[in-house]
Short mmCIF file of C-alpha atoms and ligand atoms in Angstrom, two decimals:
data_model
loop_
_atom_site.label_atom_id
_atom_site.label_comp_id
_atom_site.label_asym_id
_atom_site.label_seq_id
_atom_site.Cartn_x
_atom_site.Cartn_y
_atom_site.Cartn_z
CA UNK A 296 -104.31 -74.11 60.15
CA UNK A 297 -104.78 -73.87 63.68
CA UNK A 298 -101.88 -73.75 65.98
CA UNK A 299 -102.07 -75.16 69.67
CA UNK A 300 -100.06 -73.93 72.30
CA UNK A 301 -99.93 -74.91 76.50
CA UNK A 302 -99.50 -72.85 78.94
CA UNK A 303 -98.55 -74.10 82.77
CA UNK A 304 -100.99 -71.04 84.15
CA UNK A 305 -103.18 -68.50 82.36
CA UNK A 306 -105.86 -65.96 83.08
CA UNK A 307 -109.07 -66.88 81.60
CA UNK A 308 -112.20 -64.50 81.87
CA UNK A 309 -113.23 -66.50 85.12
CA UNK A 310 -110.49 -67.01 86.64
CA UNK A 311 -106.62 -68.39 86.44
CA UNK A 312 -106.48 -72.24 85.49
CA UNK A 313 -103.52 -74.53 85.16
CA UNK A 314 -102.60 -76.59 82.10
CA UNK A 315 -104.25 -74.55 79.69
CA UNK A 316 -104.26 -75.50 75.73
CA UNK A 317 -104.95 -72.54 73.75
CA UNK A 318 -106.33 -73.30 70.02
CA UNK A 319 -105.64 -70.04 67.31
CA UNK A 320 -106.87 -70.03 64.30
CA UNK A 321 -105.17 -69.11 60.89
CA UNK A 322 -107.29 -65.39 61.10
CA UNK A 323 -105.73 -64.95 64.40
CA UNK A 324 -108.67 -65.32 66.72
CA UNK A 325 -108.97 -67.90 69.62
CA UNK A 326 -110.54 -70.99 68.78
CA UNK A 327 -110.54 -72.96 71.73
CA UNK A 328 -109.25 -72.96 75.38
CA UNK A 329 -109.25 -75.74 77.62
CA UNK A 330 -107.52 -75.77 81.11
CA UNK A 331 -106.39 -79.32 82.62
CA UNK A 332 -104.73 -80.59 79.33
CA UNK A 333 -101.96 -82.65 78.37
CA UNK A 334 -100.57 -80.46 75.64
CA UNK A 335 -100.36 -83.44 73.12
CA UNK A 336 -98.98 -81.41 69.87
CA UNK A 337 -98.99 -77.98 71.55
CA UNK A 338 -96.25 -75.80 71.25
CA UNK A 339 -95.07 -75.14 75.24
CA UNK A 340 -95.23 -71.86 76.17
CA UNK A 341 -92.55 -70.54 78.45
CA UNK A 342 -94.21 -69.45 81.51
CA UNK A 343 -97.70 -67.87 82.74
CA UNK A 344 -99.82 -66.29 79.71
CA UNK A 345 -101.93 -63.27 80.11
CA UNK A 346 -104.61 -61.24 78.05
CA UNK A 347 -102.43 -58.27 75.87
CA UNK A 348 -103.10 -54.97 77.70
CA UNK A 349 -104.84 -52.61 75.09
CA UNK A 350 -103.05 -48.53 75.58
CA UNK A 351 -106.22 -46.73 75.54
CA UNK A 352 -104.44 -43.19 74.70
CA UNK A 353 -101.75 -42.55 73.12
CA UNK A 354 -99.96 -39.27 70.90
CA UNK A 355 -97.43 -41.42 69.22
CA UNK A 356 -95.25 -38.58 67.89
CA UNK A 357 -94.62 -37.02 71.59
CA UNK A 358 -92.40 -40.39 72.34
CA UNK A 359 -89.74 -37.77 70.36
CA UNK A 360 -89.78 -35.30 73.04
CA UNK A 361 -88.91 -37.83 76.38
CA UNK A 362 -86.25 -35.37 77.79
CA UNK A 363 -87.46 -31.76 76.12
CA UNK A 364 -89.22 -30.88 78.68
CA UNK A 365 -87.63 -31.46 82.16
CA UNK A 366 -85.40 -28.53 82.60
CA UNK A 367 -86.34 -25.05 84.25
CA UNK A 368 -86.65 -22.08 81.91
CA UNK A 369 -87.75 -18.66 82.90
CA UNK A 370 -91.33 -18.17 84.26
CA UNK A 371 -93.25 -20.84 85.84
CA UNK A 372 -93.22 -24.57 84.68
CA UNK A 373 -96.46 -25.76 84.16
CA UNK A 374 -98.99 -27.93 81.84
CA UNK A 375 -98.87 -24.89 79.88
CA UNK A 376 -95.72 -24.23 79.43
CA UNK A 377 -95.10 -28.06 78.55
CA UNK A 378 -97.94 -27.80 75.79
CA UNK A 379 -95.91 -24.59 74.56
CA UNK A 380 -92.45 -26.90 73.82
CA UNK A 381 -94.63 -29.46 72.51
CA UNK A 382 -96.12 -27.34 69.90
CA UNK A 383 -92.46 -26.15 69.20
CA UNK A 384 -91.24 -29.82 68.95
CA UNK A 385 -93.78 -30.98 66.21
CA UNK A 386 -93.90 -27.92 64.30
CA UNK A 387 -90.75 -29.97 62.42
CA UNK A 388 -92.64 -32.99 61.96
CA UNK A 389 -93.26 -34.67 58.60
CA UNK A 390 -95.24 -37.85 58.22
CA UNK A 391 -92.00 -39.73 57.30
CA UNK A 392 -90.83 -38.75 61.08
CA UNK A 393 -94.22 -39.65 62.24
CA UNK A 394 -93.85 -43.33 60.98
CA UNK A 395 -90.68 -43.69 62.47
CA UNK A 396 -91.22 -42.41 65.88
CA UNK A 397 -94.06 -44.20 66.16
CA UNK A 398 -93.03 -47.68 65.15
CA UNK A 399 -90.18 -47.40 67.88
CA UNK A 400 -92.80 -46.41 70.51
CA UNK A 401 -94.77 -49.38 69.09
CA UNK A 402 -91.70 -51.63 69.68
CA UNK A 403 -91.38 -50.38 73.56
CA UNK A 404 -94.91 -50.73 74.06
CA UNK A 405 -95.19 -54.49 73.06
CA UNK A 406 -92.51 -54.77 75.20
CA UNK A 407 -93.71 -53.29 78.14
CA UNK A 408 -97.00 -55.37 77.69
CA UNK A 409 -99.37 -53.67 75.41
CA UNK A 410 -101.11 -55.21 72.28
CA UNK A 411 -103.28 -52.56 71.50
CA UNK A 412 -103.19 -48.75 71.03
CA UNK A 413 -105.91 -46.52 70.29
CA UNK A 414 -104.32 -43.36 68.51
CA UNK A 415 -106.09 -40.18 69.91
CA UNK A 416 -104.44 -38.81 66.34
CA UNK A 417 -104.62 -34.84 66.37
CA UNK A 418 -101.86 -33.97 63.94
CA UNK A 419 -103.01 -34.29 60.84
CA UNK A 420 -101.73 -31.44 58.32
CA UNK A 421 -98.75 -29.53 57.20
CA UNK A 422 -96.32 -27.40 58.95
CA UNK A 423 -98.23 -24.49 57.82
CA UNK A 424 -101.46 -25.97 58.77
CA UNK A 425 -102.74 -26.80 55.20
CA UNK A 426 -103.80 -30.16 54.93
CA UNK A 427 -101.70 -32.64 52.96
CA UNK A 428 -102.42 -33.78 49.34
CA UNK A 429 -103.62 -36.86 50.95
CA UNK A 430 -105.26 -35.24 53.95
CA UNK A 431 -104.59 -39.23 55.39
CA UNK A 432 -101.06 -39.04 55.13
CA UNK A 433 -100.21 -38.44 59.07
CA UNK A 434 -102.96 -41.39 59.91
CA UNK A 435 -101.07 -43.82 56.96
CA UNK A 436 -98.16 -42.65 58.81
CA UNK A 437 -99.51 -43.74 62.21
CA UNK A 438 -100.73 -46.88 60.79
CA UNK A 439 -97.69 -47.49 59.11
CA UNK A 440 -95.44 -47.17 62.08
CA UNK A 441 -97.75 -49.61 63.87
CA UNK A 442 -97.33 -52.27 60.73
CA UNK A 443 -93.27 -52.44 61.20
CA UNK A 444 -93.84 -52.89 64.59
CA UNK A 445 -96.80 -55.22 64.92
CA UNK A 446 -99.52 -53.68 67.28
CA UNK A 447 -102.93 -53.68 66.74
CA UNK A 448 -104.29 -49.85 66.28
CA UNK A 449 -107.50 -48.56 66.64
CA UNK A 450 -107.13 -44.96 65.12
CA UNK A 451 -109.15 -42.22 66.42
CA UNK A 452 -109.46 -39.08 64.56
CA UNK A 453 -109.97 -36.01 66.37
CA UNK A 454 -112.20 -33.15 66.25
CA UNK A 455 -110.12 -29.50 67.16
CA UNK A 456 -111.17 -26.26 66.11
CA UNK A 457 -110.69 -23.60 69.16
CA UNK A 458 -107.72 -22.48 70.93
CA UNK A 459 -110.21 -22.20 74.42
CA UNK A 460 -113.75 -22.19 75.72
CA UNK A 461 -114.23 -18.75 74.77
CA UNK A 462 -113.73 -19.96 70.89
CA UNK A 463 -110.79 -18.26 69.92
CA UNK A 464 -108.96 -19.20 66.84
CA UNK A 465 -105.91 -21.83 67.01
CA UNK A 466 -102.53 -19.94 66.03
CA UNK A 467 -98.98 -21.59 66.00
CA UNK A 468 -98.26 -24.86 66.14
CA UNK A 469 -102.07 -25.75 66.67
CA UNK A 470 -103.32 -25.09 63.20
CA UNK A 471 -101.60 -28.50 62.37
CA UNK A 472 -104.44 -30.11 64.32
CA UNK A 473 -107.61 -28.01 62.87
CA UNK A 474 -110.70 -29.97 62.01
CA UNK A 475 -113.77 -29.66 61.98
CA UNK A 476 -116.29 -32.62 61.85
CA UNK A 477 -117.24 -33.02 58.34
CA UNK A 478 -113.19 -33.30 57.60
CA UNK A 479 -113.05 -36.19 60.64
CA UNK A 480 -115.70 -37.74 59.12
CA UNK A 481 -114.24 -38.29 55.70
CA UNK A 482 -110.95 -39.09 57.16
CA UNK A 483 -112.57 -41.66 59.35
CA UNK A 484 -114.19 -42.77 55.76
CA UNK A 485 -110.72 -42.99 54.13
CA UNK A 486 -108.73 -44.58 56.43
CA UNK A 487 -111.72 -47.14 56.83
CA UNK A 488 -111.48 -47.96 53.69
CA UNK A 489 -107.79 -49.11 53.37
CA UNK A 490 -108.02 -50.88 57.31
CA UNK A 491 -111.57 -52.62 55.38
CA UNK A 492 -112.35 -55.93 57.50
CA UNK A 493 -108.52 -56.53 59.27
CA UNK A 494 -109.06 -57.77 62.55
CA UNK A 495 -106.63 -55.90 63.55
CA UNK A 496 -107.25 -52.54 62.70
CA UNK A 497 -110.41 -50.33 64.23
CA UNK A 498 -111.38 -47.08 64.60
CA UNK A 499 -113.47 -44.34 66.52
CA UNK A 500 -113.78 -40.36 67.09
CA UNK A 501 -112.45 -38.43 69.22
CA UNK A 502 -113.39 -34.28 69.71
CA UNK A 503 -110.19 -33.10 71.56
CA UNK A 504 -112.05 -31.53 74.43
CA UNK A 505 -114.22 -28.99 75.59
CA UNK A 506 -112.34 -26.08 75.45
CA UNK A 507 -111.46 -26.99 71.65
CA UNK A 508 -114.96 -28.29 70.16
CA UNK A 509 -117.60 -25.55 70.61
CA UNK A 510 -121.21 -27.27 71.09
CA UNK A 511 -122.46 -27.11 68.01
CA UNK A 512 -119.34 -29.67 66.03
CA UNK A 513 -119.58 -31.77 69.25
CA UNK A 514 -122.69 -32.65 68.60
CA UNK A 515 -122.12 -32.86 64.81
CA UNK A 516 -119.47 -35.24 65.43
CA UNK A 517 -121.05 -37.86 68.17
CA UNK A 518 -124.30 -37.85 65.50
CA UNK A 519 -122.36 -38.61 62.31
CA UNK A 520 -120.19 -41.53 63.43
CA UNK A 521 -121.45 -45.19 63.84
CA UNK A 522 -123.20 -45.95 66.35
CA UNK A 523 -120.46 -48.61 66.59
CA UNK A 524 -117.65 -46.62 66.79
CA UNK A 525 -116.22 -45.85 70.43
CA UNK A 526 -115.77 -41.96 71.86
CA UNK A 527 -112.95 -40.34 73.30
CA UNK A 528 -112.41 -36.58 74.92
CA UNK A 529 -110.08 -35.35 76.93
CA UNK A 530 -111.97 -34.04 80.05
CA UNK A 531 -111.09 -32.46 83.63
CA UNK A 532 -107.35 -32.76 83.56
CA UNK A 533 -106.54 -29.57 84.59
CA UNK A 534 -107.71 -26.72 87.35
CA UNK A 535 -107.21 -23.80 84.77
CA UNK A 536 -109.25 -25.90 82.13
CA UNK A 537 -112.43 -26.26 85.34
CA UNK A 538 -111.68 -22.62 86.19
CA UNK A 539 -112.40 -21.60 82.47
CA UNK A 540 -115.39 -23.97 81.98
CA UNK A 541 -117.13 -22.92 84.74
CA UNK A 542 -116.31 -19.06 83.68
CA UNK A 543 -117.92 -19.80 80.19
CA UNK A 544 -120.35 -21.95 80.77
CA UNK A 545 -121.27 -21.99 84.35
CA UNK A 546 -120.62 -25.89 84.87
CA UNK A 547 -117.56 -27.92 85.31
CA UNK A 548 -116.51 -29.98 82.35
CA UNK A 549 -117.48 -33.47 83.20
CA UNK A 550 -120.75 -32.10 83.88
CA UNK A 551 -120.96 -29.89 80.64
CA UNK A 552 -119.84 -32.63 78.90
CA UNK A 553 -122.50 -35.35 80.71
CA UNK A 554 -125.07 -32.07 79.79
CA UNK A 555 -124.13 -31.87 76.33
CA UNK A 556 -123.58 -35.17 74.92
CA UNK A 557 -125.14 -37.93 78.11
CA UNK A 558 -122.49 -40.58 79.22
CA UNK A 559 -122.75 -44.06 77.82
CA UNK A 560 -120.61 -47.50 77.25
CA UNK A 561 -119.60 -45.45 74.17
CA UNK A 562 -117.48 -42.94 75.40
CA UNK A 563 -113.65 -42.86 77.30
CA UNK A 564 -113.31 -39.77 79.17
CA UNK A 565 -109.09 -39.56 79.11
CA UNK A 566 -107.69 -38.48 82.65
CA UNK A 567 -111.28 -36.91 84.09
CA UNK A 568 -109.14 -35.75 86.88
CA UNK A 569 -110.87 -33.06 89.04
CA UNK A 570 -114.27 -34.14 89.23
CA UNK A 571 -116.50 -33.00 92.20
CA UNK A 572 -119.13 -35.69 94.68
CA UNK A 573 -121.18 -35.51 91.81
CA UNK A 574 -119.42 -36.06 88.90
CA UNK A 575 -117.75 -38.56 90.70
CA UNK A 576 -120.41 -40.45 90.91
CA UNK A 577 -121.81 -39.77 87.78
CA UNK A 578 -119.04 -40.86 86.00
CA UNK A 579 -118.67 -44.21 87.93
CA UNK A 580 -122.21 -45.25 87.10
CA UNK A 581 -121.96 -43.66 83.73
CA UNK A 582 -120.67 -47.01 81.99
CA UNK A 583 -118.20 -45.06 80.65
CA UNK A 584 -114.48 -45.68 80.70
CA UNK A 585 -111.99 -43.81 82.86
CA UNK A 586 -108.96 -43.22 80.58
CA UNK A 587 -105.93 -43.00 83.43
CA UNK A 588 -102.51 -42.07 82.25
CA UNK A 589 -100.35 -42.53 85.75
CA UNK A 590 -97.28 -41.60 84.35
CA UNK A 591 -97.79 -38.58 82.13
CA UNK A 592 -100.04 -37.22 84.41
CA UNK A 593 -97.61 -37.29 86.79
CA UNK A 594 -95.35 -36.04 84.93
CA UNK A 595 -97.69 -33.06 83.79
CA UNK A 596 -98.38 -32.11 87.53
CA UNK A 597 -102.12 -33.18 86.54
CA UNK A 598 -103.33 -34.35 89.60
CA UNK A 599 -104.88 -37.80 90.90
CA UNK A 600 -107.52 -39.98 89.95
CA UNK A 601 -110.93 -40.15 92.37
CA UNK A 602 -109.81 -43.73 92.31
CA UNK A 603 -111.67 -45.24 95.20
CA UNK A 604 -115.22 -43.42 94.54
CA UNK A 605 -115.09 -44.43 91.24
CA UNK A 606 -114.20 -48.39 92.19
CA UNK A 607 -116.64 -48.44 94.69
CA UNK A 608 -119.38 -46.94 92.41
CA UNK A 609 -118.80 -49.78 89.99
CA UNK A 610 -117.08 -47.24 87.41
CA UNK A 611 -114.65 -48.50 84.31
CA UNK A 612 -110.98 -47.55 83.94
CA UNK A 613 -108.25 -48.52 81.84
CA UNK A 614 -104.91 -47.26 81.20
CA UNK A 615 -102.99 -45.22 78.72
CA UNK A 616 -99.40 -44.09 77.99
CA UNK A 617 -100.26 -40.62 76.81
CA UNK A 618 -97.11 -38.47 75.74
CA UNK A 619 -95.10 -41.76 76.02
CA UNK A 620 -93.09 -40.91 79.09
CA UNK A 621 -93.76 -44.05 80.71
CA UNK A 622 -94.06 -47.85 78.05
CA UNK A 623 -94.39 -50.07 80.50
CA UNK A 624 -98.20 -51.51 81.59
CA UNK A 625 -97.25 -52.88 84.78
CA UNK A 626 -95.58 -49.59 85.90
CA UNK A 627 -98.58 -48.09 84.93
CA UNK A 628 -101.26 -49.73 87.41
CA UNK A 629 -98.59 -49.46 89.96
CA UNK A 630 -98.48 -45.31 89.86
CA UNK A 631 -102.06 -45.37 89.64
CA UNK A 632 -102.15 -47.61 93.32
CA UNK A 633 -99.09 -45.81 94.58
CA UNK A 634 -100.05 -42.18 94.19
CA UNK A 635 -103.50 -43.18 96.35
CA UNK A 636 -101.62 -44.68 98.80
CA UNK A 637 -99.43 -41.94 99.27
CA UNK A 638 -102.36 -39.16 99.35
CA UNK A 639 -104.76 -41.06 101.67
CA UNK A 640 -101.91 -42.99 104.00
CA UNK A 641 -103.47 -46.33 103.65
CA UNK A 642 -102.51 -49.91 101.31
CA UNK A 643 -103.84 -51.80 98.87
CA UNK A 644 -106.71 -48.84 97.39
CA UNK A 645 -107.49 -50.81 94.95
CA UNK A 646 -108.50 -53.51 96.50
CA UNK A 647 -111.79 -55.29 97.99
CA UNK A 648 -113.50 -57.94 99.84
CA UNK A 649 -114.41 -59.46 96.54
CA UNK A 650 -111.57 -58.96 94.79
CA UNK A 651 -108.65 -59.02 97.71
CA UNK A 652 -105.57 -58.79 95.09
CA UNK A 653 -104.88 -55.60 94.45
CA UNK A 654 -102.92 -56.62 91.16
CA UNK A 655 -105.38 -58.91 90.22
CA UNK A 656 -108.26 -56.29 90.16
CA UNK A 657 -106.42 -53.86 88.43
CA UNK A 658 -105.16 -55.82 85.56
CA UNK A 659 -108.70 -57.21 85.20
CA UNK A 660 -110.21 -53.89 85.19
CA UNK A 661 -107.72 -52.20 82.72
CA UNK A 662 -108.05 -55.25 80.47
CA UNK A 663 -112.06 -55.15 80.04
CA UNK A 664 -111.86 -50.87 80.05
CA UNK A 665 -109.19 -51.01 77.59
CA UNK A 666 -111.04 -53.39 75.80
CA UNK A 667 -114.18 -51.16 76.00
CA UNK A 668 -112.33 -48.29 74.52
CA UNK A 669 -110.54 -49.51 71.81
CA UNK A 670 -114.09 -51.20 69.92
CA UNK A 671 -111.95 -54.54 69.47
CA UNK A 672 -112.64 -58.24 70.76
CA UNK A 673 -109.94 -58.10 73.11
CA UNK A 674 -109.12 -58.20 76.65
CA UNK A 675 -110.21 -61.93 77.82
CA UNK A 676 -108.59 -64.92 76.51
CA UNK A 677 -111.62 -66.83 75.08
CA UNK A 678 -112.53 -68.17 71.87
CA UNK A 679 -113.89 -65.70 69.57
CA UNK A 680 -111.72 -63.01 70.75
CA UNK A 681 -107.79 -61.95 68.88
CA UNK A 682 -105.00 -63.98 69.84
CA UNK A 683 -103.22 -61.17 71.87
CA UNK A 684 -101.30 -62.38 74.58
CA UNK A 685 -98.00 -62.07 76.62
CA UNK A 686 -96.22 -64.92 77.82
CA UNK A 687 -94.08 -64.45 81.00
CA UNK A 688 -90.68 -65.85 81.62
CA UNK A 689 -91.09 -68.88 84.03
CA UNK A 690 -87.78 -69.22 84.95
CA UNK A 691 -87.60 -65.38 86.10
CA UNK A 692 -87.27 -64.98 89.95
CA UNK A 693 -90.47 -63.22 90.27
CA UNK A 694 -92.09 -66.37 89.53
CA UNK A 695 -90.21 -68.55 92.09
CA UNK A 696 -93.37 -70.04 94.08
CA UNK A 697 -95.87 -67.26 92.67
CA UNK A 698 -99.75 -68.22 91.30
CA UNK A 699 -102.68 -66.45 89.76
CA UNK A 700 -103.27 -62.85 91.29
CA UNK A 701 -100.30 -63.50 93.79
CA UNK A 702 -98.04 -63.24 90.60
CA UNK A 703 -99.55 -60.20 89.25
CA UNK A 704 -99.57 -58.31 92.41
CA UNK A 705 -95.96 -59.11 92.01
CA UNK A 706 -95.08 -58.54 88.50
CA UNK A 707 -97.18 -54.84 89.54
CA UNK A 708 -95.38 -54.31 93.05
CA UNK A 709 -92.14 -56.19 92.50
CA UNK A 710 -89.00 -55.38 91.98
CA UNK A 711 -87.54 -54.66 88.35
CA UNK A 712 -89.70 -55.07 85.39
CA UNK A 713 -92.38 -57.95 84.55
CA UNK A 714 -90.17 -60.27 82.39
CA UNK A 715 -92.14 -60.27 79.20
CA UNK A 716 -90.72 -63.42 77.26
CA UNK A 717 -93.20 -63.29 74.49
CA UNK A 718 -96.03 -61.42 73.07
CA UNK A 719 -98.60 -62.25 70.13
CA UNK A 720 -100.72 -60.29 68.51
CA UNK A 721 -103.65 -61.71 66.09
CA UNK A 722 -102.34 -64.53 66.26
CA UNK A 723 -98.62 -63.83 65.39
CA UNK A 724 -95.65 -63.70 67.56
CA UNK A 725 -93.94 -60.32 68.01
CA UNK A 726 -92.10 -60.57 70.50
CA UNK A 727 -89.61 -63.42 71.26
CA UNK A 728 -87.48 -64.27 74.08
CA UNK A 729 -88.12 -60.54 75.36
CA UNK A 730 -86.65 -59.19 71.72
CA UNK A 731 -88.87 -57.12 68.65
CA UNK A 732 -86.90 -59.02 66.08
CA UNK A 733 -87.36 -55.56 64.09
CA UNK A 734 -85.86 -54.01 66.90
CA UNK A 735 -82.78 -52.55 65.75
CA UNK A 736 -83.67 -51.44 62.18
CA UNK A 737 -86.58 -49.71 64.02
CA UNK A 738 -83.92 -47.86 66.54
CA UNK A 739 -81.89 -46.64 63.74
CA UNK A 740 -84.45 -45.28 61.38
CA UNK A 741 -85.97 -43.40 65.22
CA UNK A 742 -82.18 -42.12 66.31
CA UNK A 743 -81.50 -40.54 62.43
CA UNK A 744 -85.13 -38.76 62.80
CA UNK A 745 -84.60 -37.80 66.12
CA UNK A 746 -80.55 -36.82 64.73
CA UNK A 747 -82.13 -34.44 62.53
CA UNK A 748 -85.27 -33.16 64.11
CA UNK A 749 -82.98 -31.94 67.42
CA UNK A 750 -80.12 -30.69 65.21
ZN1 LIG B 866 -103.78 -37.04 75.63
#
């Protein structure tokens, strides 16, 4: 049966429209979108409607590390020491823990404006680094978390083989990540069989990084993945990574990656922080999505993405919650822009003559890039696409007198959190009146897992 909704205003593919009738089919796809409609027989929505944001880069288990890596210990405090903390933490995790942590995180993501999460899934094995009896156990845990919360999921099995550009073996906590291309393709088959034709599930493949995947394995993984699958990789996040890559290959990471695989619309390059002029130009013109995770990148002291050059060159981008120190899509875009302002000493960096609203341009760019990187029919309110949307609270002060892109500017750059009232994923309401209905139960399970892990 088709459900009909009526929104006072909605962001449609060709711009904002008023009095929009949205019809959603029983399969959770949008059937019709009609602006200027009287709304007869419709459920009236409480405020403006936006397409839900895809979170294009997430490691769900890291949600449970919040507060564990902000304390100065003897020695330097860097990305690399943070990584040691992360390895120590994950030594204790079992699949049921990951399911509980993922469910908690995904509720928070839904309440923060995300309707799809792309899980860069690299925690594969048991505490001793051996495959579980069912080698997909951790993938099922992530999927279970997504089901409890009701978020749509693109799962990316991650290939992870070496501890550096010199090909050194994995040690300690890293052994839980080890997966060669054949193992990742096998995992894709297993998960694909269970996902079947569920329209709210998709797959992709992710070589972890150039430091963790040697060239031959990178080629094998890319060759083995069906051409329809998105490919994701971490690249050029840290200065030391650039230095090590230069030493080992005489090329910088993004240039090296382009040499090895060629860049195209299939790729999502996560972080892509440290680029020289040629690399910035190459990325912008490649059709690949830059996967930006501003809150995590700030937390880890990564550096700033070359946003002006990227947008100038027609580059694509999306946003990710990554280590999940931030779970708010609007705040992620705010920090993306504010980092640029603070270093360039100018305002409205992402805006352009053609798209003068900073918030409008960023939200639309991240929708398009996130949809591309997730490999799912989302990101626009249009017939045939999934009914993944956010309904804002029309009674909130942030709405006062504002419409269209001015509203997006206020949501991203105004005070407080964006007043998200209702969230729909694949035609089902998963958040109503600002609260997830299973929030209490999922929160209780999360607290008991954390109590045990941190004891
Ligand atoms: Zn990551």
